[in-house]
PDB file of N, CA and C in Angstrom:
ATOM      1  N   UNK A   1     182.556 102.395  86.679  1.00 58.00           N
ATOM      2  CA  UNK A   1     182.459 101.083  87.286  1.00 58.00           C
ATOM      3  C   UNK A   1     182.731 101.211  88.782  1.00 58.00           C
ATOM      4  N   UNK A   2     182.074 100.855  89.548  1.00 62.00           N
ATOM      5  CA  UNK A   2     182.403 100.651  90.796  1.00 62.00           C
ATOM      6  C   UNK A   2     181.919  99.284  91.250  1.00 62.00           C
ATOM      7  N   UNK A   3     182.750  99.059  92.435  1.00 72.00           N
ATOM      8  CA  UNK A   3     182.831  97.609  93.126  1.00 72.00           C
ATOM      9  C   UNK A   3     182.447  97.775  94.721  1.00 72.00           C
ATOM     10  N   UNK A   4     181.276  98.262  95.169  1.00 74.00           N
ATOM     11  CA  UNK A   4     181.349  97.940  96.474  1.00 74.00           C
ATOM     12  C   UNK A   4     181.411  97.259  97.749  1.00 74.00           C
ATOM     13  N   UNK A   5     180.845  95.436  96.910  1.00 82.00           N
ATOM     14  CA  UNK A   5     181.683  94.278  97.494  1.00 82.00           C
ATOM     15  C   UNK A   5     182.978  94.666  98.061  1.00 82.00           C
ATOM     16  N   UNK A   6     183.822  94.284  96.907  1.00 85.00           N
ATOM     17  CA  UNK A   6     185.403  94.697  96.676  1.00 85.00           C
ATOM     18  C   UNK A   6     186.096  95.729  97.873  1.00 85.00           C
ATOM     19  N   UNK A   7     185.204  96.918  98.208  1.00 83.00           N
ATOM     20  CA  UNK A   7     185.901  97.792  99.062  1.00 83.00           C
ATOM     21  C   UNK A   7     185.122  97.313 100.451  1.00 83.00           C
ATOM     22  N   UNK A   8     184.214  96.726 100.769  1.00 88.00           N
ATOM     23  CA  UNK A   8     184.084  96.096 102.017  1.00 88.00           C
ATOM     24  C   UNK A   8     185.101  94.672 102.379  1.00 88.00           C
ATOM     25  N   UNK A   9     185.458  94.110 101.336  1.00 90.00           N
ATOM     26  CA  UNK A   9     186.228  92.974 101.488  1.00 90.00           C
ATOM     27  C   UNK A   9     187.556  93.895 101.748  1.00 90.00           C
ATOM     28  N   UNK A  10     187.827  94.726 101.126  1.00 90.00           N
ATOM     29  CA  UNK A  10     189.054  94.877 101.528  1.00 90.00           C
ATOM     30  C   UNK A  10     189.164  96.310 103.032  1.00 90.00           C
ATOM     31  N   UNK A  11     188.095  96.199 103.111  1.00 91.00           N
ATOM     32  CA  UNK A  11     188.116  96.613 104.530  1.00 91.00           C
ATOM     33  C   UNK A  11     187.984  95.660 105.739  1.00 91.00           C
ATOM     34  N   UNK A  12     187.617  94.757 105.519  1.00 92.00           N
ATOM     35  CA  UNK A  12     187.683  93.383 106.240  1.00 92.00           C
ATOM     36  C   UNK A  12     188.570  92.846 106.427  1.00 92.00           C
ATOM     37  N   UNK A  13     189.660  92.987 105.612  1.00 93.00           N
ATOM     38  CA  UNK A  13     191.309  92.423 105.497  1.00 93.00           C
ATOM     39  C   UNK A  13     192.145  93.122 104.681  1.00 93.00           C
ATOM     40  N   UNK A  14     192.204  94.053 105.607  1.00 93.00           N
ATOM     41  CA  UNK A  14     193.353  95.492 104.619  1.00 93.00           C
ATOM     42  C   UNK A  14     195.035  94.940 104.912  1.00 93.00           C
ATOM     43  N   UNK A  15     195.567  93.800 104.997  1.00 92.00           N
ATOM     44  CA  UNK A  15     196.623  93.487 105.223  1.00 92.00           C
ATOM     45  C   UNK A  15     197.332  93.889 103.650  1.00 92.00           C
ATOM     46  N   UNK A  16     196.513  93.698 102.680  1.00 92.00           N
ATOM     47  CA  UNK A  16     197.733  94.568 101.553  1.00 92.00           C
ATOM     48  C   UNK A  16     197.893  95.953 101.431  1.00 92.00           C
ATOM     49  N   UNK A  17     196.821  96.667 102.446  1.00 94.00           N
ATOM     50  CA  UNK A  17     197.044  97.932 102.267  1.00 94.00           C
ATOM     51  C   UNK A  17     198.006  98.185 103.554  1.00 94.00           C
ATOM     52  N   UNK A  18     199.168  98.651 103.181  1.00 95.00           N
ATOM     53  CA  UNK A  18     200.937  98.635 104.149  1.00 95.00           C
ATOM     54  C   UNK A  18     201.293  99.866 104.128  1.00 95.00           C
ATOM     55  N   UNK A  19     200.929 100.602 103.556  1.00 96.00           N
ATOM     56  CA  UNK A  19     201.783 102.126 103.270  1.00 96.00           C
ATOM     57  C   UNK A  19     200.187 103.522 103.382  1.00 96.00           C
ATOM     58  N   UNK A  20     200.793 104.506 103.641  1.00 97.00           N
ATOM     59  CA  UNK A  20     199.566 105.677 103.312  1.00 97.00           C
ATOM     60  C   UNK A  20     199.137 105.971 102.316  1.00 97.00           C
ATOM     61  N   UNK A  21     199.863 106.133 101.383  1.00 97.00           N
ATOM     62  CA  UNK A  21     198.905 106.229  99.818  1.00 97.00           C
ATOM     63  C   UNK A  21     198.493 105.275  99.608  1.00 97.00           C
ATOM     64  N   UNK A  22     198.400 103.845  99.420  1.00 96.00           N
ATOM     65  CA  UNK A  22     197.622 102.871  98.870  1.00 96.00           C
ATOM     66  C   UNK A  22     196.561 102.763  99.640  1.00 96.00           C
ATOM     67  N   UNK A  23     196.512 102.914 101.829  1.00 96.00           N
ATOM     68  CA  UNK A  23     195.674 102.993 102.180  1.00 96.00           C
ATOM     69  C   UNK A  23     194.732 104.059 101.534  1.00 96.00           C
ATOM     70  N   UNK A  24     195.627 105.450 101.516  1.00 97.00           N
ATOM     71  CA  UNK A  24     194.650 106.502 101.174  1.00 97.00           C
ATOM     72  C   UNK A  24     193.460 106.309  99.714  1.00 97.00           C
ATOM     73  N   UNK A  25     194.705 105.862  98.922  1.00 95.00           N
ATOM     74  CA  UNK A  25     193.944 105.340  97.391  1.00 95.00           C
ATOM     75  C   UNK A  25     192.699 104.491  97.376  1.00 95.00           C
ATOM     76  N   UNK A  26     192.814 103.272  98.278  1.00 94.00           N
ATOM     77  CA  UNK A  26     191.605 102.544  98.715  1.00 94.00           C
ATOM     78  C   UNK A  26     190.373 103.615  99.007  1.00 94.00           C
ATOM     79  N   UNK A  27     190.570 104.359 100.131  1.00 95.00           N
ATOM     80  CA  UNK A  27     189.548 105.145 100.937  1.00 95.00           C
ATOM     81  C   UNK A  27     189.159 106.083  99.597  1.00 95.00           C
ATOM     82  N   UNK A  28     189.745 106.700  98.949  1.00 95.00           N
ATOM     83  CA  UNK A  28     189.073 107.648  98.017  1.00 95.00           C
ATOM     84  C   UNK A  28     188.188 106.782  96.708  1.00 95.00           C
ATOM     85  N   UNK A  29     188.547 105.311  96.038  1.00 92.00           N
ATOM     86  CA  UNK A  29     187.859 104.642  95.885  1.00 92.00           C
ATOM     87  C   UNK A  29     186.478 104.379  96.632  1.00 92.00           C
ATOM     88  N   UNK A  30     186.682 103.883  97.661  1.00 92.00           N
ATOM     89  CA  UNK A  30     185.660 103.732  98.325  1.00 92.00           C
ATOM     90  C   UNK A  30     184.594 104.546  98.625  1.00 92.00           C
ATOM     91  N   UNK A  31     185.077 105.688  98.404  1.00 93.00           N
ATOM     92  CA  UNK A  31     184.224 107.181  98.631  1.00 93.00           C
ATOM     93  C   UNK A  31     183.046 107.235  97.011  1.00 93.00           C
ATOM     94  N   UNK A  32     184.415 107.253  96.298  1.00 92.00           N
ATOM     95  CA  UNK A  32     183.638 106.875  94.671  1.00 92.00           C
ATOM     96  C   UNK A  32     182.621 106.239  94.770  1.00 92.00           C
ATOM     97  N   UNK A  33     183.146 104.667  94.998  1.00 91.00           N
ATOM     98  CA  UNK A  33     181.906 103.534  94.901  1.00 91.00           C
ATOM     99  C   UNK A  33     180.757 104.281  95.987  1.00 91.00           C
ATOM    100  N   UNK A  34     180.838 104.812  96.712  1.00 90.00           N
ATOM    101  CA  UNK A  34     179.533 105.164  97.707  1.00 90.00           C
ATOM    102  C   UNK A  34     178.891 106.079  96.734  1.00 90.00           C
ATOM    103  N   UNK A  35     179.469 107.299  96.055  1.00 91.00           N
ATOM    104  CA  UNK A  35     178.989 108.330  95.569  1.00 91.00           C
ATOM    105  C   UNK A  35     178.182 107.747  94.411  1.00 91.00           C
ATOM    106  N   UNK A  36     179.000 107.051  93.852  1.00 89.00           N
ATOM    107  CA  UNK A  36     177.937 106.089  92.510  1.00 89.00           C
ATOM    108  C   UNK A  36     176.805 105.395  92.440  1.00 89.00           C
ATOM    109  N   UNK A  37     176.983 104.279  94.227  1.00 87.00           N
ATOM    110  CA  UNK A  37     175.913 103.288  94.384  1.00 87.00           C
ATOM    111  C   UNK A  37     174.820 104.228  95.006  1.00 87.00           C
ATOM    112  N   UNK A  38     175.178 105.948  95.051  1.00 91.00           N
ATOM    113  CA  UNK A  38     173.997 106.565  95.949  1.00 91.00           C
ATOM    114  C   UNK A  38     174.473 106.662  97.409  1.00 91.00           C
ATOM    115  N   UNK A  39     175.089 106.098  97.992  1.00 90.00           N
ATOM    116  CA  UNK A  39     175.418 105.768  99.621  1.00 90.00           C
ATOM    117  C   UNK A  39     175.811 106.918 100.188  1.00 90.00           C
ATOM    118  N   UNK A  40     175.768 106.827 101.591  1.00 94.00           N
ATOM    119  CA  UNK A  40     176.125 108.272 102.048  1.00 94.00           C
ATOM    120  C   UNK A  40     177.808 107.748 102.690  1.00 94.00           C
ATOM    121  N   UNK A  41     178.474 108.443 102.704  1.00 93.00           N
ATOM    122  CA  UNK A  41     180.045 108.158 102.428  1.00 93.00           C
ATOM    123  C   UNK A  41     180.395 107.852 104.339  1.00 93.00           C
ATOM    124  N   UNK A  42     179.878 108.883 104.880  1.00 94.00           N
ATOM    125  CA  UNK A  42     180.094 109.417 106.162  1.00 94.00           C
ATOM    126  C   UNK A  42     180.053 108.328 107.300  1.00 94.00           C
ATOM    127  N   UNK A  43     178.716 107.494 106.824  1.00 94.00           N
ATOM    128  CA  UNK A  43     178.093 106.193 107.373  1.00 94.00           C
ATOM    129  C   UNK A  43     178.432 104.886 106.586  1.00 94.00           C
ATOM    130  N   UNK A  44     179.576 104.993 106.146  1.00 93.00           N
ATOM    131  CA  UNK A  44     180.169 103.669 104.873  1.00 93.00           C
ATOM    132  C   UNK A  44     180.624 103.157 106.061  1.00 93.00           C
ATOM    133  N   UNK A  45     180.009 101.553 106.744  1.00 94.00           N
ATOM    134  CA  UNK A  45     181.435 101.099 107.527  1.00 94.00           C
ATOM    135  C   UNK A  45     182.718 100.957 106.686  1.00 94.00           C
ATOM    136  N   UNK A  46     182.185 100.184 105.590  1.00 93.00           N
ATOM    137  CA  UNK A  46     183.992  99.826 104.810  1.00 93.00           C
ATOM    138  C   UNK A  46     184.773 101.184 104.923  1.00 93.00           C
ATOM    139  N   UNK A  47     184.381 101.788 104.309  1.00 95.00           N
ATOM    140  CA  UNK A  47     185.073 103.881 104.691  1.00 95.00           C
ATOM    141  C   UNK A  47     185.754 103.273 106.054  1.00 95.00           C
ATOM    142  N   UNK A  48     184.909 103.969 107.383  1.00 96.00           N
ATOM    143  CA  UNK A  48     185.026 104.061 108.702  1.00 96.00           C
ATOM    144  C   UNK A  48     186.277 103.462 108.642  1.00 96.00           C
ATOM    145  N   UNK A  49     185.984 102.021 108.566  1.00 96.00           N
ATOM    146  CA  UNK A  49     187.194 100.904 108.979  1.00 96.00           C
ATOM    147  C   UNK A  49     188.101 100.949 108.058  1.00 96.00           C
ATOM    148  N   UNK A  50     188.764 101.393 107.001  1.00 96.00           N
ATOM    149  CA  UNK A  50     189.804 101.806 105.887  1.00 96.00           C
ATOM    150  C   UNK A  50     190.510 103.155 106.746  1.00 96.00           C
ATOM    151  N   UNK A  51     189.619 104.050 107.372  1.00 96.00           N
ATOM    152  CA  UNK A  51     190.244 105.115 107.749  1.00 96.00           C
ATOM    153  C   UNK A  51     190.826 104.607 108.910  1.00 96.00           C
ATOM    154  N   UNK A  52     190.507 103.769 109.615  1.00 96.00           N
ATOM    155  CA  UNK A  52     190.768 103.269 111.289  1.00 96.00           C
ATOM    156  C   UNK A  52     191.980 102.825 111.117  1.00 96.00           C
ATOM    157  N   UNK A  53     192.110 101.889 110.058  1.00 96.00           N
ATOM    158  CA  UNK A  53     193.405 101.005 108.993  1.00 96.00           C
ATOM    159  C   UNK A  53     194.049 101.858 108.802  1.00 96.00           C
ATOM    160  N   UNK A  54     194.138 103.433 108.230  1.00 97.00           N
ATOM    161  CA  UNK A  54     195.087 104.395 108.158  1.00 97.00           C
ATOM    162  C   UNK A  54     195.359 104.903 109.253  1.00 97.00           C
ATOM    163  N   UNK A  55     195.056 104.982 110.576  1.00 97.00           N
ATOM    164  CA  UNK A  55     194.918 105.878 111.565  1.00 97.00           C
ATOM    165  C   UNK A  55     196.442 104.504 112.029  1.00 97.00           C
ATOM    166  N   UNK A  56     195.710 103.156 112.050  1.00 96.00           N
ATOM    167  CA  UNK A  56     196.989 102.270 112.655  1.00 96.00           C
ATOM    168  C   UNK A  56     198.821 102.561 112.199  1.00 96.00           C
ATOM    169  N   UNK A  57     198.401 102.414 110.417  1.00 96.00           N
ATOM    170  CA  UNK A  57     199.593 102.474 109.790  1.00 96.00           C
ATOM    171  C   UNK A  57     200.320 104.786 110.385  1.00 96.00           C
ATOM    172  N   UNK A  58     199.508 104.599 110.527  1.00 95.00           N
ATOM    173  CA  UNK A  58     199.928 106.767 110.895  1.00 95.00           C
ATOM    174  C   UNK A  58     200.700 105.891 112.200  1.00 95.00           C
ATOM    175  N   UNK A  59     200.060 105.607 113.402  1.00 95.00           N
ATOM    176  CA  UNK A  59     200.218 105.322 114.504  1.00 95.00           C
ATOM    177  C   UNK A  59     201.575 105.040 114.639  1.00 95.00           C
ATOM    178  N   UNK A  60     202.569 104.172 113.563  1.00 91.00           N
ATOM    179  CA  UNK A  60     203.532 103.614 113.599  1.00 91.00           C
ATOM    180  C   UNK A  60     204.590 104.701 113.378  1.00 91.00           C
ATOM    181  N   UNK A  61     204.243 105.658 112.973  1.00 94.00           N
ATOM    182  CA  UNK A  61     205.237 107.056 112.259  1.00 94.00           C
ATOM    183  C   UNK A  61     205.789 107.952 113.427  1.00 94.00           C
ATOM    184  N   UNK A  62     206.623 108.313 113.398  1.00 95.00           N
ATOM    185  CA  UNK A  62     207.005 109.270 114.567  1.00 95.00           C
ATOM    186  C   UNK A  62     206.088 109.937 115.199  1.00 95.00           C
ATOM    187  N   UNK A  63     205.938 110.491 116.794  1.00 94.00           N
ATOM    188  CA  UNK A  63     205.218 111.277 117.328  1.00 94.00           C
ATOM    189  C   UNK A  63     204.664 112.784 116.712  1.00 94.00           C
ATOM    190  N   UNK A  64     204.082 113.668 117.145  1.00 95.00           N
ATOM    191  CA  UNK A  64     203.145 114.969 116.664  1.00 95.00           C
ATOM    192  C   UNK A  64     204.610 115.708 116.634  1.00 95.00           C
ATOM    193  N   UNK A  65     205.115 115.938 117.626  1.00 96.00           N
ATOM    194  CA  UNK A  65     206.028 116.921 118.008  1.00 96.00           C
ATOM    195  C   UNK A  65     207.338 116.790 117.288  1.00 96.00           C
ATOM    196  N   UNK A  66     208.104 115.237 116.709  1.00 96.00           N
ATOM    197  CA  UNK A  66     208.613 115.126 115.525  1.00 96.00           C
ATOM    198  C   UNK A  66     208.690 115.877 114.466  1.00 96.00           C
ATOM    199  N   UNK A  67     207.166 115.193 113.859  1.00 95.00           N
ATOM    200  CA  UNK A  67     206.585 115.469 112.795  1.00 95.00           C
ATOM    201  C   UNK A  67     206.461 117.111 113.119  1.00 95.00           C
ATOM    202  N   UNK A  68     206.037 117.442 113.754  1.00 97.00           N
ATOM    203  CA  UNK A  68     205.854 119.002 113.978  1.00 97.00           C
ATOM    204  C   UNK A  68     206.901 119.948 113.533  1.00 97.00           C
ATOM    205  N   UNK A  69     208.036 119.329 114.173  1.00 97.00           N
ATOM    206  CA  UNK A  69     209.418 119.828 113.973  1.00 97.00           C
ATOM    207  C   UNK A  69     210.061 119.693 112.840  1.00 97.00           C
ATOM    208  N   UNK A  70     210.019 118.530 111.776  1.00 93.00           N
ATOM    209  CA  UNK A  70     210.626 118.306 110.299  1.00 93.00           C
ATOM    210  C   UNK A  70     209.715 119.232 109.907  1.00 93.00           C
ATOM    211  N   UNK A  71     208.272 119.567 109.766  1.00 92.00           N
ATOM    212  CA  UNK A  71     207.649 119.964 109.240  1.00 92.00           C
ATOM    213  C   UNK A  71     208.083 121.848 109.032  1.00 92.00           C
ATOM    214  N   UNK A  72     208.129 122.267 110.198  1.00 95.00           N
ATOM    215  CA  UNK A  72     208.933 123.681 110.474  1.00 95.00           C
ATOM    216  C   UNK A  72     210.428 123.497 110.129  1.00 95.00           C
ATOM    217  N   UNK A  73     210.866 123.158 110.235  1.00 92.00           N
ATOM    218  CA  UNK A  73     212.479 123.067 109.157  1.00 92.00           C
ATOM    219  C   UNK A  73     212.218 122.880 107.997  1.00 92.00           C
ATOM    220  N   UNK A  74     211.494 122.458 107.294  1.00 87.00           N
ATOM    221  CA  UNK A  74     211.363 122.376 105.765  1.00 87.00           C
ATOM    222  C   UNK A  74     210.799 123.442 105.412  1.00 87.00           C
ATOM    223  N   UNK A  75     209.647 123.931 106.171  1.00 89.00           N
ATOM    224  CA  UNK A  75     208.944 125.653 105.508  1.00 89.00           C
ATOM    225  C   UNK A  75     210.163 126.455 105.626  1.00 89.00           C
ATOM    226  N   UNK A  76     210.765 126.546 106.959  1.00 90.00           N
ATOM    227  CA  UNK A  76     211.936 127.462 106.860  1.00 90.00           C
ATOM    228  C   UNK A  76     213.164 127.404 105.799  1.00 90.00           C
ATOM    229  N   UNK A  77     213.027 126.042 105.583  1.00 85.00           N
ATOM    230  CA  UNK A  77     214.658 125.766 104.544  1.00 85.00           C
ATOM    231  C   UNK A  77     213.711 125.958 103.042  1.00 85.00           C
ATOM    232  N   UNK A  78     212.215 126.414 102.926  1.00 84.00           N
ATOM    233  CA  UNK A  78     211.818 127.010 101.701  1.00 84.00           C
ATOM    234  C   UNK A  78     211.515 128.215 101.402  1.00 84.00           C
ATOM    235  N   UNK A  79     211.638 128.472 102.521  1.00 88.00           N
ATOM    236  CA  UNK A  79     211.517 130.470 102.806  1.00 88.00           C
ATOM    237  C   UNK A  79     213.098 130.802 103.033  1.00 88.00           C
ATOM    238  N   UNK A  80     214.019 130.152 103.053  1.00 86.00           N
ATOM    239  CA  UNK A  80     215.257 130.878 102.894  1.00 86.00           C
ATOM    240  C   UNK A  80     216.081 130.087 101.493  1.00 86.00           C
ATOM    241  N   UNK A  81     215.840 129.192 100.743  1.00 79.00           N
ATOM    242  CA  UNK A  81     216.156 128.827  99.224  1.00 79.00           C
ATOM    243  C   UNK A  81     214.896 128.746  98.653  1.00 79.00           C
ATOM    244  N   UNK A  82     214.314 129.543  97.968  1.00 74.00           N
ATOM    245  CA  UNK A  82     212.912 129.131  97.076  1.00 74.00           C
ATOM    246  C   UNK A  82     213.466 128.885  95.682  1.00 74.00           C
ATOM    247  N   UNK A  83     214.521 129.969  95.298  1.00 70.00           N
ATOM    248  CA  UNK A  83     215.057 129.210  94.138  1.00 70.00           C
ATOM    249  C   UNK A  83     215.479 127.939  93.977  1.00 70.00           C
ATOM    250  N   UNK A  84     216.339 127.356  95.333  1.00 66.00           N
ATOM    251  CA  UNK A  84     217.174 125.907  95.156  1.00 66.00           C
ATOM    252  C   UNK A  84     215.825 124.742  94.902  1.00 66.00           C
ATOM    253  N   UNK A  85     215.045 125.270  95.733  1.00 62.00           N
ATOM    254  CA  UNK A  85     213.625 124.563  95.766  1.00 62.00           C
ATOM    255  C   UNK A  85     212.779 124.126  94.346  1.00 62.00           C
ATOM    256  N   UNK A  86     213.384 124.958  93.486  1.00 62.00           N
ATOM    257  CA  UNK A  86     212.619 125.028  92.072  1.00 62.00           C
ATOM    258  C   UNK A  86     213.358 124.739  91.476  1.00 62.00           C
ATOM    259  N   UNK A  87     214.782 123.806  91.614  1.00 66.00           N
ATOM    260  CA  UNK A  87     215.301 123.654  91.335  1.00 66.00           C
ATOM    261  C   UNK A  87     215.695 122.377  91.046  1.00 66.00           C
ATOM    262  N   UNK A  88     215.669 122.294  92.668  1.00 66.00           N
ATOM    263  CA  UNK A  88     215.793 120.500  92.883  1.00 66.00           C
ATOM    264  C   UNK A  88     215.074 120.506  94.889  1.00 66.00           C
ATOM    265  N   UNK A  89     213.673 120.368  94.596  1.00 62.00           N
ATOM    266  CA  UNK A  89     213.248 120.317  96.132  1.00 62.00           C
ATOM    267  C   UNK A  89     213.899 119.178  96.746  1.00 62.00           C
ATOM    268  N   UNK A  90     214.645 117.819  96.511  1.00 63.00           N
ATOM    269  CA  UNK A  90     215.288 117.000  97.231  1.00 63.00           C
ATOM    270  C   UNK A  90     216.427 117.497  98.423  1.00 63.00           C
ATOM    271  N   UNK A  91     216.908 118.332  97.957  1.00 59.00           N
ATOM    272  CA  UNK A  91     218.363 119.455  98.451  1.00 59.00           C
ATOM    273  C   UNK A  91     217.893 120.210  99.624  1.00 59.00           C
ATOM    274  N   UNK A  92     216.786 120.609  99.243  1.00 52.00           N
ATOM    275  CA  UNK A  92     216.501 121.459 100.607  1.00 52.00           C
ATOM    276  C   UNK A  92     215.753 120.382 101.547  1.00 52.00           C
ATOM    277  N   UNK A  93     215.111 119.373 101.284  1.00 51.00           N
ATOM    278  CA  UNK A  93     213.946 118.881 101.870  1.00 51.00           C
ATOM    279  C   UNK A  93     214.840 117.359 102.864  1.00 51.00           C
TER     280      UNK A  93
END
């Protein structure tokens, strides 16, 4: 079943989509409904503008160099506990 109304409407007014996975969840739907109705995904405005909608909600998240930095402390705190990691990844992470 796909709805491609449905994912242009809610690219028109993504105000319930608030968080990255639900945005993301939308967009991979939307990819579906293109792949089903035949459409080419690339040239979907609803797509386009769902991803633009994720790019805003990203926008709000800490800077590159932040993110850069938690990101390298967590590989390192899994390359020096891999056991604690398999254990309970909350502890190291």
């Amino acid at each position: 079943m796909f709805d491609v109304a449905f994912r242009h409407q809610q690219a028109l007014d993504p105000s319930a989509l608030t968080t990255i996975p639900t945005t993301i969840h939308a967009i991979e739907k939307a990819i579906e409904d293109c792949r089903h109705a035949g459409l080419d995904a690339n040239s979907d405005p609803a797509i386009v503008l769902l991803a633009r909608h994720l790019a805003a909600i990203c926008a709000a998240r800490p800077d590159d160099t932040v993110l850069r930095g938690t990101c390298a402390d967590r590989v390192a705190a899994l390359r020096r506990f891999p056991a604690a990691v398999a254990r309970d990844p909350r502890r190291c992470l």
